[in-house]
Amino acid sequence: MPQRSRFVVGQMEIARVAGVSSATVSNTLNKPHLVADSTRKKVLAAMSRLDFVPNEAAASLRRGTNRLLGLVVPDITNPFYAAIAAGVTSEADQRGYGVVLCNSQDDPAHELKQLQMLGQLRTAGALVVPVTADYSRLNRLRELGVRLLLIDRSAALREGCSVSIDDVLGGHLAVQHLLATRGPDLVLVNGPDSIAQCIDRRKGALAAYAEAGLEPKRLREIHVPNMDVEWGKKAAASLLQGDALPEGVFATNDLLALGVVTELMSAGLQVPRSVAVMGYGDLPVAQSSPVPLSTVEQPKAELGRAAVEMILLEMTQDGPAHKHSARVFQPQLIVRDSAPARA
Amino acid sequence: MPQRSRFVVGQMEIARVAGVSSATVSNTLNKPHLVADSTRKKVLAAMSRLDFVPNEAAASLRRGTNRLLGLVVPDITNPFYAAIAAGVTSEADQRGYGVVLCNSQDDPAHELKQLQMLGQLRTAGALVVPVTADYSRLNRLRELGVRLLLIDRSAALREGCSVSIDDVLGGHLAVQHLLATRGPDLVLVNGPDSIAQCIDRRKGALAAYAEAGLEPKRLREIHVPNMDVEWGKKAAASLLQGDALPEGVFATNDLLALGVVTELMSAGLQVPRSVAVMGYGDLPVAQSSPVPLSTVEQPKAELGRAAVEMILLEMTQDGPAHKHSARVFQPQLIVRDSAPARA
DNA sequence: CTGTTAGCGCTTTCAG
DNA sequence: CTGAAAGCGCTAACAG
């Protein structure tokens, strides 16, 4: 056993050297207020002299809980999830928790395995962006003892906390802005309805029309199967085929918007002069686009921080005392060049 | 203690139900070859019937090692590190290890705290992209028992394994391509020399000149303090001020390159017609650029996978048996539109 | 404020 | 192939 020889000193040895009991050593670390200043100093001295490194595994075993949180995302390479991860790690750090990162790779089987691992680890909780629609499986896991909090999938779990972003509001903001600065002849470039967010963003867009007293029918919609630059270009190309160009385009994703802008410009049109374009998400690419994208910002890091806060709260007040809650964050309009402030 | 009541069944209870000893239960899981088929079946049945979830903390305590790996990166939001993280988690997953993600946020103090936490966790090892140049501190930690492997900082740790990418070769490839398809009048847009990679990429660039029998002096260099789009634009702007435009630009980072391309184009120039531009890194943005960037790809996920492989190897053959090694990966030229194949 | 004591749940010899 | 027994290092009562 290689490890055994690496951290030689245990709490017991510190106790001997400091001339106290092992309980006092433990208390110096975990409940300093229960230890006299003078003894605490002795103990700390012994610790640093012997390079004592407490063994979390032992503490966890005894305590029954880990200072670990699980984070399960479909793809850490996606800037949206990376930003959430940044929020999660930052908040966890501050509270003295570690974060076990699981990349489910959009695969329910991976996801399940990882959730099981988190269970074996006895993590304080798992923050998950589920890839599967099979929420019954998630519910089963929770019954099995894994404390779950869903990210970005609000109403999915009947019982349980969640954090998410109000995508209806986001769609609303985007279209409201386009309506206020251009006319009512808009095009929505949207992803598949299998993505809840796409449905919500459309709903918000239509609400903006209703609010303005406009006929929702005037909002044309182009569907794309994938929300990336390529399909943004294709959508714009099909726009160029039509007889009349819209006054503005709302793409429900920055990548899509970037594709639209690129295609429009390479066809000799001016953005925003000829057509205004709104993106969604405020991905890094939005700022570095040839014409910086107006977009809807999602408070991604906030989402992550709140997730940590909530799961830790749930842990402390476990049992019937705890009332589950769904925290919904509001997105924010970011006005840049692709859809500027005045018409 | 909330946790205690969540996973009720322990190995002991499984043993009772299956009519075997707890040792046999342990063996069914960890050393199945030591258990008769018939008994194994009984045990597994009992496990699934009672929803047994083994307690890793107990196992770790007894064993002395965790099935956990630490990953410390300066910023998980940076696509380069996110890609490495993807490689790390993927390989770790496959080997049954979890990954504790630490975002040092470019702060040595955070980094130190996180490394200490990983020590307390008794992780099998820590894969770190150090933010600090203070390698003596890292070395001390290692002596203290934290098994370290450096990522992307090759020669830094005297003793210890590392994985990195050959940036000299990368610079060489980029300039070689520019030299082969354009003339020898090139401009290098480079970051500060405080970044080792910048020095290496320049070295490679100069080597390409030497190899072509050209006077290295013909490579003009523009320094920027930050490797982002803004500074790319500024660099290009200063280029436009000069009397003669270069035939090609090698920006040592895709963001820089994107800035250069954008500025050049908005000044009415054509890329690559007027000027060819090479980026570096193959960040996601390289593909979605208005003119897709030719660039140098770094095998980021490979780097992560290799890191896991190496640290786990080091763990098994701990002691003098293990010979540290530095594994260096080769980058690859990616030819897209901004610096196409034929001149 | 400090010490004593009793395990947490698992893995590992060591005998059968 | 299986069982008995001995802890891994720490925390949580409880008693002083």
XYZ file of C-alpha atoms (C1' of nucleotides) in Angstrom:
718
model
C 0.000 0.000 0.000
C 1.901 2.965 -1.337
C -0.293 5.585 0.255
C 0.103 4.435 3.780
C 3.643 5.623 3.935
C 3.024 9.030 2.472
C 1.239 10.874 5.197
C 2.745 9.322 8.226
C 1.368 11.422 10.990
C -2.126 10.932 12.250
C -4.085 12.997 14.666
C -3.033 10.643 17.452
C 0.599 11.487 16.991
C -0.109 15.192 16.990
C -1.930 14.669 20.243
C 1.033 12.907 21.786
C 3.480 15.594 20.685
C 1.253 18.432 21.817
C 0.515 16.646 25.056
C -3.239 16.606 24.584
C -5.877 14.093 23.578
C -6.831 13.308 20.025
C -10.240 14.818 20.630
C -8.625 18.133 21.336
C -6.673 17.910 18.138
C -9.896 17.324 16.279
C -11.525 20.227 18.051
C -8.717 22.642 17.249
C -9.522 22.089 13.629
C -13.285 21.795 13.646
C -14.471 23.613 16.731
C -11.747 26.065 17.668
C -14.075 27.914 20.029
C -14.062 24.889 22.302
C -10.308 25.008 22.730
C -8.272 27.319 24.925
C -5.992 29.660 23.040
C -2.890 28.316 24.666
C -3.613 24.678 23.870
C -4.698 25.525 20.365
C -1.355 27.133 19.733
C 0.498 24.080 20.959
C -1.563 21.822 18.761
C -1.153 23.968 15.684
C 2.566 24.095 16.290
C 2.767 20.330 16.471
C 0.722 20.065 13.325
C 2.909 22.269 11.236
C 6.057 20.774 12.652
C 4.980 17.277 11.724
C 3.310 18.277 8.450
C -0.012 16.920 9.533
C -2.564 16.484 6.794
C -5.973 15.457 8.116
C -7.546 12.465 6.445
C -10.875 13.487 4.995
C -11.880 9.915 4.314
C -11.789 9.099 7.989
C -13.658 12.250 8.881
C -16.262 11.576 6.213
C -16.765 8.040 7.363
C -17.266 9.065 10.923
C -19.365 12.097 10.074
C -21.451 10.338 7.434
C -21.107 13.217 4.996
C -18.544 14.338 2.522
C -17.464 17.863 1.795
C -17.973 17.051 -1.830
C -20.553 18.121 -4.353
C -21.207 16.437 -7.666
C -21.683 18.416 -10.840
C -23.018 16.588 -13.867
C -23.075 18.424 -17.180
C -23.632 17.176 -20.715
C -20.460 18.762 -22.070
C -17.934 20.813 -20.153
C -16.583 22.049 -23.465
C -19.788 23.984 -24.062
C -19.211 27.529 -22.806
C -22.623 27.624 -21.197
C -21.836 24.684 -18.939
C -18.280 25.809 -18.388
C -19.601 29.094 -17.045
C -21.971 27.265 -14.741
C -19.098 25.112 -13.566
C -17.106 28.236 -12.796
C -19.938 29.509 -10.634
C -20.287 26.185 -8.886
C -16.607 25.762 -8.107
C -16.295 29.319 -6.945
C -19.126 29.049 -4.458
C -18.146 25.556 -3.358
C -14.590 26.724 -2.752
C -15.781 29.475 -0.549
C -17.761 27.057 1.542
C -14.973 24.568 1.803
C -16.503 22.019 -0.536
C -14.890 20.201 -3.397
C -16.594 19.620 -6.718
C -16.567 16.300 -8.528
C -16.997 17.074 -12.198
C -18.854 14.573 -14.347
C -19.118 14.988 -18.075
C -22.085 12.932 -19.145
C -21.297 13.461 -22.816
C -24.979 13.605 -23.596
C -25.222 9.947 -22.772
C -27.855 8.778 -20.278
C -25.835 5.675 -19.504
C -22.818 7.756 -18.508
C -25.017 10.027 -16.527
C -26.444 7.150 -14.566
C -23.055 5.672 -13.801
C -21.774 9.009 -12.635
C -24.747 9.618 -10.416
C -24.163 6.229 -8.876
C -20.545 7.058 -8.252
C -21.611 10.266 -6.556
C -23.862 8.177 -4.380
C -21.031 5.903 -3.336
C -18.937 8.919 -2.564
C -21.770 10.109 -0.303
C -21.478 13.563 -1.809
C -23.516 16.192 -0.054
C -25.504 16.525 -3.238
C -25.476 16.335 -6.987
C -26.107 19.308 -9.217
C -27.211 17.979 -12.536
C -28.094 19.180 -15.975
C -29.858 16.008 -17.071
C -29.413 14.769 -20.606
C -32.291 12.442 -20.360
C -35.950 13.190 -20.347
C -36.374 10.123 -18.195
C -36.962 11.920 -14.976
C -38.413 8.862 -13.321
C -34.937 7.440 -13.239
C -33.626 10.558 -11.584
C -36.425 10.380 -9.085
C -35.532 6.828 -8.270
C -31.958 7.828 -7.616
C -33.097 10.502 -5.300
C -35.190 8.044 -3.362
C -32.106 5.957 -3.183
C -30.419 8.711 -1.265
C -28.680 10.913 -3.786
C -29.696 14.459 -3.074
C -30.397 16.029 -6.455
C -30.793 19.552 -7.705
C -31.613 20.174 -11.319
C -29.974 22.931 -13.284
C -31.624 24.532 -16.274
C -34.512 22.064 -16.329
C -36.985 23.802 -14.104
C -40.175 21.896 -13.710
C -38.805 18.505 -14.478
C -38.513 16.929 -11.081
C -41.741 16.931 -9.193
C -39.987 16.793 -5.873
C -36.797 18.687 -5.637
C -35.026 21.974 -5.950
C -33.954 23.477 -9.187
C -32.325 26.558 -10.603
C -33.082 27.799 -14.060
C -33.364 30.795 -16.288
C -36.579 32.335 -17.489
C -36.324 31.704 -21.190
C -39.773 33.051 -21.886
C -38.639 36.373 -20.514
C -35.447 36.098 -22.531
C -37.339 35.641 -25.777
C -39.598 38.460 -24.782
C -36.716 40.850 -24.162
C -35.062 40.047 -27.450
C -38.157 40.552 -29.568
C -39.303 43.548 -27.593
C -36.031 45.210 -28.432
C -36.308 44.352 -32.104
C -39.889 45.570 -32.179
C -38.950 48.827 -30.509
C -36.044 49.595 -32.788
C -37.251 48.059 -36.068
C -40.585 47.046 -37.464
C -42.861 44.100 -36.864
C -41.535 42.082 -39.792
C -39.259 39.771 -37.906
C -37.894 36.318 -38.408
C -37.306 33.836 -35.643
C -34.514 31.356 -36.279
C -35.189 28.634 -33.786
C -33.915 25.215 -32.814
C -35.989 22.074 -32.514
C -38.950 21.860 -30.190
C -37.370 18.902 -28.496
C -35.415 21.523 -26.573
C -37.602 23.115 -23.948
C -35.671 26.356 -24.171
C -36.576 26.747 -27.824
C -40.227 26.482 -27.017
C -39.929 28.993 -24.205
C -38.004 31.513 -26.239
C -40.629 31.357 -28.973
C -43.344 31.785 -26.395
C -41.613 34.914 -25.144
C -41.223 36.206 -28.672
C -44.928 35.794 -29.341
C -45.770 37.412 -26.034
C -43.819 40.459 -27.106
C -45.935 40.671 -30.244
C -49.116 40.355 -28.236
C -47.960 42.979 -25.833
C -47.285 45.373 -28.680
C -50.747 44.724 -30.040
C -49.314 43.122 -33.138
C -50.503 40.134 -35.085
C -48.212 37.227 -34.021
C -48.546 35.826 -37.527
C -46.121 38.470 -38.710
C -43.343 36.639 -36.941
C -42.023 34.190 -39.492
C -40.140 31.213 -38.123
C -37.305 29.227 -39.616
C -36.523 25.913 -37.964
C -33.065 24.471 -37.790
C -32.174 21.048 -36.427
C -28.918 22.194 -34.889
C -28.063 25.410 -33.154
C -24.677 26.101 -34.681
C -23.001 28.501 -37.069
C -23.550 26.322 -40.119
C -27.284 26.237 -39.681
C -27.339 29.938 -38.999
C -25.783 30.449 -42.398
C -28.314 28.166 -44.028
C -31.166 29.975 -42.375
C -29.849 33.308 -43.630
C -29.389 31.863 -47.086
C -33.012 30.838 -47.211
C -33.900 34.338 -46.077
C -31.989 35.772 -49.002
C -34.004 33.591 -51.358
C -37.292 35.085 -50.222
C -38.729 38.195 -51.841
C -38.647 40.549 -48.861
C -35.964 40.760 -46.246
C -37.186 41.037 -42.663
C -36.354 44.056 -40.570
C -34.801 41.953 -37.912
C -33.820 38.409 -37.019
C -33.954 36.796 -33.603
C -31.782 33.722 -33.490
C -32.313 31.750 -30.320
C -28.616 31.114 -29.912
C -25.484 33.177 -30.493
C -23.925 30.617 -32.778
C -26.980 30.713 -34.983
C -26.913 34.500 -34.906
C -23.264 34.543 -35.860
C -24.014 32.331 -38.839
C -26.831 34.640 -39.881
C -24.647 37.711 -39.622
C -21.813 36.095 -41.515
C -24.001 34.917 -44.363
C -25.829 38.204 -44.632
C -22.593 40.145 -44.773
C -20.973 37.895 -47.285
C -24.036 38.479 -49.464
C -23.169 42.152 -49.357
C -25.784 43.212 -46.849
C -25.067 45.402 -43.871
C -25.737 44.396 -40.309
C -27.487 46.109 -38.641
C -28.213 48.652 -41.419
C -30.139 46.255 -43.641
C -31.153 43.712 -41.038
C -30.781 43.740 -37.279
C -29.816 40.474 -35.616
C -30.344 39.400 -32.024
C -28.570 36.412 -30.557
C -29.128 34.559 -27.311
C -26.843 33.388 -24.545
C -24.007 35.894 -24.589
C -21.436 33.267 -25.382
C -17.852 34.483 -25.649
C -18.250 34.476 -29.403
C -20.862 37.214 -29.183
C -18.258 39.819 -28.372
C -15.682 38.687 -30.846
C -18.113 38.493 -33.733
C -17.191 40.767 -36.683
C -20.134 42.859 -35.667
C -20.562 42.373 -31.955
C -23.821 40.641 -31.207
C -26.720 42.099 -29.332
C -27.951 39.234 -27.261
C -29.658 38.007 -24.135
C -27.360 37.297 -21.265
C -28.012 34.367 -18.998
C -26.595 34.640 -15.475
C -24.667 31.410 -15.777
C -22.254 31.809 -12.900
C -25.082 32.979 -10.678
C -26.970 29.841 -11.574
C -24.043 27.758 -10.429
C -23.589 29.681 -7.220
C -27.254 29.463 -6.356
C -27.239 25.737 -7.034
C -24.499 25.219 -4.463
C -26.207 27.435 -1.961
C -29.518 25.648 -2.312
C -28.236 22.100 -2.141
C -26.205 22.899 0.940
C -29.224 24.486 2.531
C -31.276 21.418 1.714
C -28.648 19.295 3.353
C -28.663 21.170 6.650
C -32.400 21.179 6.988
C -32.917 17.668 5.726
C -36.194 15.968 6.299
C -39.688 17.402 6.253
C -38.327 20.725 7.474
C -37.063 21.410 4.001
C -39.371 22.866 1.406
C -38.148 22.369 -2.105
C -37.952 25.402 -4.268
C -37.339 26.366 -7.851
C -35.234 29.433 -8.260
C -35.654 31.167 -11.580
C -33.156 33.735 -12.773
C -33.888 36.562 -15.116
C -31.893 37.035 -18.272
C -30.792 40.454 -19.373
C -30.748 42.283 -22.660
C -27.278 43.130 -23.917
C -27.241 45.737 -26.634
C -24.274 45.705 -28.945
C -23.895 46.504 -32.630
C -25.887 43.812 -34.401
C -29.125 45.262 -33.074
C -28.338 48.688 -31.689
C -30.431 50.903 -29.496
C -32.006 53.355 -31.899
C -33.680 52.368 -35.125
C -26.903 13.426 11.164
C -29.089 13.447 8.100
C -26.854 11.222 6.044
C -26.862 8.323 8.387
C -30.435 7.510 7.652
C -30.185 7.758 3.926
C -28.271 4.686 2.952
C -29.347 2.277 5.598
C -27.836 -0.939 4.448
C -24.212 -1.688 5.013
C -22.139 -4.528 3.748
C -22.767 -6.370 7.003
C -26.466 -6.503 6.378
C -25.977 -7.758 2.851
C -23.804 -10.469 4.300
C -26.498 -11.506 6.742
C -29.190 -11.622 4.068
C -27.026 -13.506 1.622
C -25.873 -15.849 4.343
C -22.194 -15.112 3.894
C -19.545 -13.093 5.664
C -18.889 -9.429 5.072
C -15.519 -10.303 3.608
C -17.231 -12.242 0.882
C -19.479 -9.319 0.132
C -16.429 -7.145 -0.241
C -14.806 -9.698 -2.480
C -17.807 -10.019 -4.760
C -17.357 -6.386 -5.577
C -13.603 -6.007 -5.645
C -12.205 -9.431 -6.369
C -14.951 -11.386 -8.084
C -12.506 -14.060 -9.199
C -12.116 -15.107 -5.587
C -15.799 -15.838 -5.206
C -17.726 -18.847 -6.428
C -20.314 -18.102 -9.058
C -23.155 -19.375 -6.951
C -22.310 -17.281 -3.904
C -21.642 -14.236 -6.018
C -25.125 -14.479 -7.430
C -26.667 -14.669 -3.987
C -24.720 -11.665 -2.837
C -25.571 -9.587 -5.879
C -29.211 -10.472 -5.457
C -29.184 -9.328 -1.857
C -27.448 -6.138 -2.889
C -29.957 -5.142 -5.473
C -32.862 -6.174 -3.295
C -31.675 -3.986 -0.454
C -30.423 -1.163 -2.680
C -26.934 -1.446 -1.333
C -24.661 1.478 -2.077
C -21.089 0.862 -0.969
C -19.525 3.595 1.099
C -16.430 4.852 -0.654
C -15.292 6.814 2.374
C -14.954 3.639 4.399
C -13.210 1.861 1.587
C -10.846 4.775 1.066
C -10.004 4.950 4.716
C -9.205 1.309 4.895
C -7.415 1.230 1.579
C -5.512 4.474 2.105
C -6.294 5.743 -1.386
C -9.192 7.411 -3.040
C -10.531 6.742 -6.488
C -10.339 10.435 -7.028
C -8.091 12.613 -9.136
C -7.664 16.340 -8.734
C -7.617 18.670 -11.696
C -6.460 22.217 -11.121
C -6.853 24.699 -13.959
C -6.556 28.486 -14.015
C -9.947 28.996 -15.650
C -12.407 26.323 -16.687
C -14.159 28.909 -18.812
C -11.160 29.031 -21.132
C -11.866 26.595 -23.989
C -8.329 25.292 -23.870
C -8.686 24.129 -20.287
C -12.239 22.990 -20.811
C -11.030 20.699 -23.572
C -8.321 19.322 -21.318
C -10.910 18.763 -18.617
C -13.029 16.836 -21.101
C -10.100 14.563 -21.858
C -9.346 14.089 -18.182
C -12.898 13.250 -17.162
C -13.337 10.919 -20.080
C -10.264 8.874 -19.265
C -10.890 8.978 -15.532
C -14.439 7.763 -16.073
C -13.236 4.831 -18.018
C -10.901 3.836 -15.253
C -13.470 4.240 -12.546
C -12.011 7.425 -11.112
C -13.768 10.629 -10.215
C -12.356 14.045 -10.947
C -12.329 16.881 -8.446
C -12.306 20.083 -10.422
C -10.494 23.077 -8.984
C -10.617 26.449 -10.642
C -7.622 28.355 -9.367
C -8.804 31.555 -11.019
C -5.252 32.492 -11.774
C -4.665 32.981 -8.091
C -1.735 31.227 -6.416
C -3.451 31.419 -3.048
C -6.492 29.572 -4.376
C -4.266 27.087 -6.069
C -2.454 26.324 -2.847
C -5.664 25.875 -0.874
C -7.044 23.573 -3.488
C -3.922 21.480 -3.611
C -4.112 21.151 0.140
C -7.706 20.047 -0.082
C -6.721 17.435 -2.623
C -4.114 16.259 -0.151
C -6.671 15.884 2.612
C -8.885 13.986 0.257
C -5.957 11.635 -0.380
C -6.624 11.841 -4.087
C -4.623 9.441 -6.168
C -2.971 12.433 -7.745
C -3.342 16.013 -8.821
C -3.128 17.139 -12.418
C -2.264 20.777 -12.384
C -1.793 23.650 -14.747
C 0.082 25.865 -12.311
C -0.615 29.572 -12.284
C 2.411 30.300 -10.267
C 5.994 30.296 -11.299
C 6.838 29.320 -7.747
C 7.600 25.741 -8.435
C 9.423 25.309 -5.181
C 6.088 25.487 -3.464
C 4.729 22.804 -5.725
C 7.741 20.700 -5.005
C 7.183 21.062 -1.310
C 3.618 19.897 -1.687
C 4.773 16.889 -3.552
C 7.203 16.026 -0.801
C 4.314 16.379 1.512
C 2.615 13.541 -0.246
C 0.515 15.060 -2.985
C 1.348 13.252 -6.172
C 1.618 15.934 -8.829
C 1.644 15.946 -12.597
C 2.073 19.176 -14.472
C 0.070 19.972 -17.545
C 1.312 22.337 -20.212
C 4.348 23.434 -18.200
C 6.874 20.905 -19.296
C 10.215 21.375 -17.694
C 9.034 23.171 -14.622
C 9.167 20.488 -12.000
C 12.566 18.955 -11.675
C 11.144 15.755 -10.289
C 7.878 14.681 -11.664
C 5.859 13.754 -14.688
C 4.372 16.204 -17.081
C 2.403 16.379 -20.284
C 2.735 19.246 -22.683
C 2.583 20.329 -26.262
C 5.547 21.162 -28.441
C 4.984 24.835 -29.050
C 8.227 25.262 -30.895
C 7.001 22.773 -33.433
C 3.646 24.543 -33.527
C 5.245 27.873 -34.361
C 7.382 26.146 -36.909
C 4.409 24.550 -38.647
C 2.509 27.803 -38.817
C 5.321 29.835 -40.307
C 6.444 27.047 -42.569
C 2.993 27.053 -44.090
C 2.972 30.796 -44.514
C 6.432 30.717 -46.043
C 5.442 27.982 -48.442
C 2.256 29.652 -49.626
C 3.244 33.343 -49.399
C 6.477 35.226 -49.254
C 9.014 35.815 -46.524
C 7.543 39.142 -45.440
C 5.635 38.001 -42.422
C 4.485 39.560 -39.208
C 4.352 37.746 -35.907
C 1.695 38.983 -33.515
C 2.807 37.605 -30.207
C 1.880 37.762 -26.544
C 4.196 38.686 -23.707
C 7.379 36.787 -23.019
C 6.177 36.071 -19.530
C 4.242 33.255 -21.165
C 6.567 30.409 -22.023
C 4.399 29.381 -24.942
C 4.908 32.743 -26.607
C 8.635 32.324 -26.458
C 8.436 28.829 -27.856
C 6.152 29.749 -30.703
C 8.504 32.545 -31.735
C 11.409 30.168 -31.551
C 9.588 27.821 -33.901
C 8.770 30.666 -36.235
C 12.403 31.686 -36.443
C 13.442 28.094 -36.945
C 11.185 27.936 -39.966
C 12.967 30.960 -41.418
C 16.329 29.404 -40.791
C 15.217 26.160 -42.328
C 14.103 27.992 -45.451
C 17.465 29.742 -45.637
C 15.841 33.085 -45.015
C 17.038 36.012 -42.985
C 15.097 35.827 -39.681
C 15.180 39.618 -39.532
C 12.457 39.673 -42.154
C 10.012 38.445 -39.570
C 8.618 41.564 -37.978
C 7.109 41.151 -34.551
C 4.294 43.026 -32.884
C 3.921 42.534 -29.160
C 0.595 42.621 -27.397
C 0.077 42.431 -23.647
C -3.085 40.374 -23.886
C -3.978 37.604 -26.259
C -7.533 38.569 -27.063
C -9.599 39.887 -29.951
C -9.199 43.519 -28.964
C -5.449 43.391 -29.104
C -5.593 41.514 -32.360
C -7.503 44.427 -33.818
C -4.999 46.904 -32.450
C -2.118 44.941 -33.898
C -3.787 44.907 -37.299
C -4.492 48.608 -37.044
C -0.830 49.323 -36.488
C -0.085 47.135 -39.487
C -2.367 49.272 -41.601
C -0.456 52.355 -40.530
C 2.809 51.012 -41.906
C 3.855 51.595 -45.496
C 3.907 48.001 -46.706
C 1.487 45.273 -45.774
C 3.024 41.899 -44.982
C 2.189 38.858 -47.040
C 1.072 36.954 -44.026
C 0.445 37.254 -40.314
C 1.033 34.596 -37.686
C -0.897 35.378 -34.541
C 0.095 33.100 -31.695
C -3.497 32.685 -30.606
C -6.814 32.311 -32.419
C -8.411 35.220 -30.622
C -5.597 37.464 -31.734
C -5.927 36.116 -35.262
C -9.642 36.733 -35.262
C -9.032 40.326 -34.236
C -6.512 40.728 -37.017
C -8.866 39.297 -39.608
C -11.755 41.418 -38.441
C -9.775 44.655 -38.477
C -8.233 43.917 -41.835
C -11.587 43.173 -43.383
C -13.285 46.173 -41.939
C -10.510 48.229 -43.503
C -11.619 46.847 -46.836
C -8.862 44.302 -47.257
C -9.432 40.725 -48.266
C -8.329 37.764 -46.228
C -6.548 35.751 -47.456
C -6.287 37.549 -50.820
C -4.415 40.583 -49.498
C -2.987 39.062 -46.355
C -2.975 35.498 -45.113
C -3.541 34.956 -41.385
C -2.586 31.984 -39.245
C -3.991 31.491 -35.776
C -2.975 29.110 -33.031
C -4.894 26.750 -30.800
C -7.888 25.755 -32.885
C -10.337 27.209 -30.434
C -14.011 26.796 -31.312
C -13.997 30.349 -32.579
C -11.558 29.411 -35.338
C -14.251 27.579 -37.249
C -16.970 30.113 -36.757
C -14.839 33.056 -37.768
C -16.201 34.993 -40.793
C -13.321 33.542 -42.699
C -12.496 30.236 -41.063
C -9.060 30.354 -39.516
C -6.109 28.284 -40.542
C -4.473 27.404 -37.289
C -2.386 25.004 -35.274
C -4.330 22.398 -33.419
C -3.237 21.295 -29.996
C -4.318 17.810 -28.937
C -6.040 19.063 -25.822
C -8.182 16.071 -24.987
C -5.230 13.776 -25.621
C -3.229 15.811 -23.168
C -5.888 15.251 -20.538
C -6.140 11.551 -21.228
C -2.416 11.068 -21.089
C -2.235 12.957 -17.825
C -4.669 10.556 -16.209
C -2.893 7.564 -17.613
C 0.483 8.722 -16.382
C -0.521 9.682 -12.875
C -2.306 6.391 -12.392
C 0.735 4.564 -13.633
C 2.903 6.504 -11.233
C 0.593 5.516 -8.440
C 0.806 1.804 -9.083
C 4.544 1.736 -9.347
C 5.178 4.138 -6.512
C 8.607 4.410 -5.072
C 11.962 4.180 -6.784
C 10.490 1.797 -9.338
C 8.864 4.746 -11.026
C 10.803 6.824 -13.487
C 9.288 10.209 -14.077
C 8.678 11.204 -17.633
C 7.652 14.193 -19.677
C 5.321 13.400 -22.486
C 5.293 15.948 -25.270
C 2.521 16.026 -27.842
C 2.799 17.318 -31.348
C 0.475 19.988 -32.641
C -0.963 19.787 -36.101
C -1.462 22.249 -38.903
C -5.085 22.909 -39.777
C -5.575 24.569 -43.120
C -8.752 26.563 -43.551
C -9.535 29.720 -45.488
C -7.548 32.421 -43.746
C -4.308 30.908 -44.995
C -5.207 28.392 -47.666
C -3.079 25.731 -49.225
C -1.939 27.252 -52.503
C -0.512 30.712 -52.763
C -12.223 23.555 28.508
C -10.182 18.571 28.056
C -9.932 13.419 28.070
C -12.065 8.716 27.409
C -14.363 5.765 24.743
C -16.796 3.776 21.062
C -17.448 3.028 16.736
C -18.343 4.903 11.233
C -18.247 0.668 6.984
C -15.035 -1.315 4.707
C -10.666 -4.246 3.318
C -7.304 -7.325 4.548
C -4.492 -10.799 6.543
C -4.735 -15.281 8.244
C -6.845 -19.622 9.060
C -9.676 -22.933 7.820
C -13.174 -20.595 -1.938
C -15.047 -18.550 2.698
C -15.078 -16.656 7.594
C -13.210 -14.292 11.804
C -11.031 -10.529 13.442
C -8.386 -6.405 13.400
C -8.177 -1.982 12.554
C -7.788 2.532 8.839
C -8.042 7.953 11.301
C -11.328 10.529 12.795
C -15.606 12.638 15.414
C -19.199 12.708 18.854
C -21.089 11.782 23.138
C -20.232 11.953 27.715
C -17.920 12.593 31.913
C -14.884 15.089 34.347
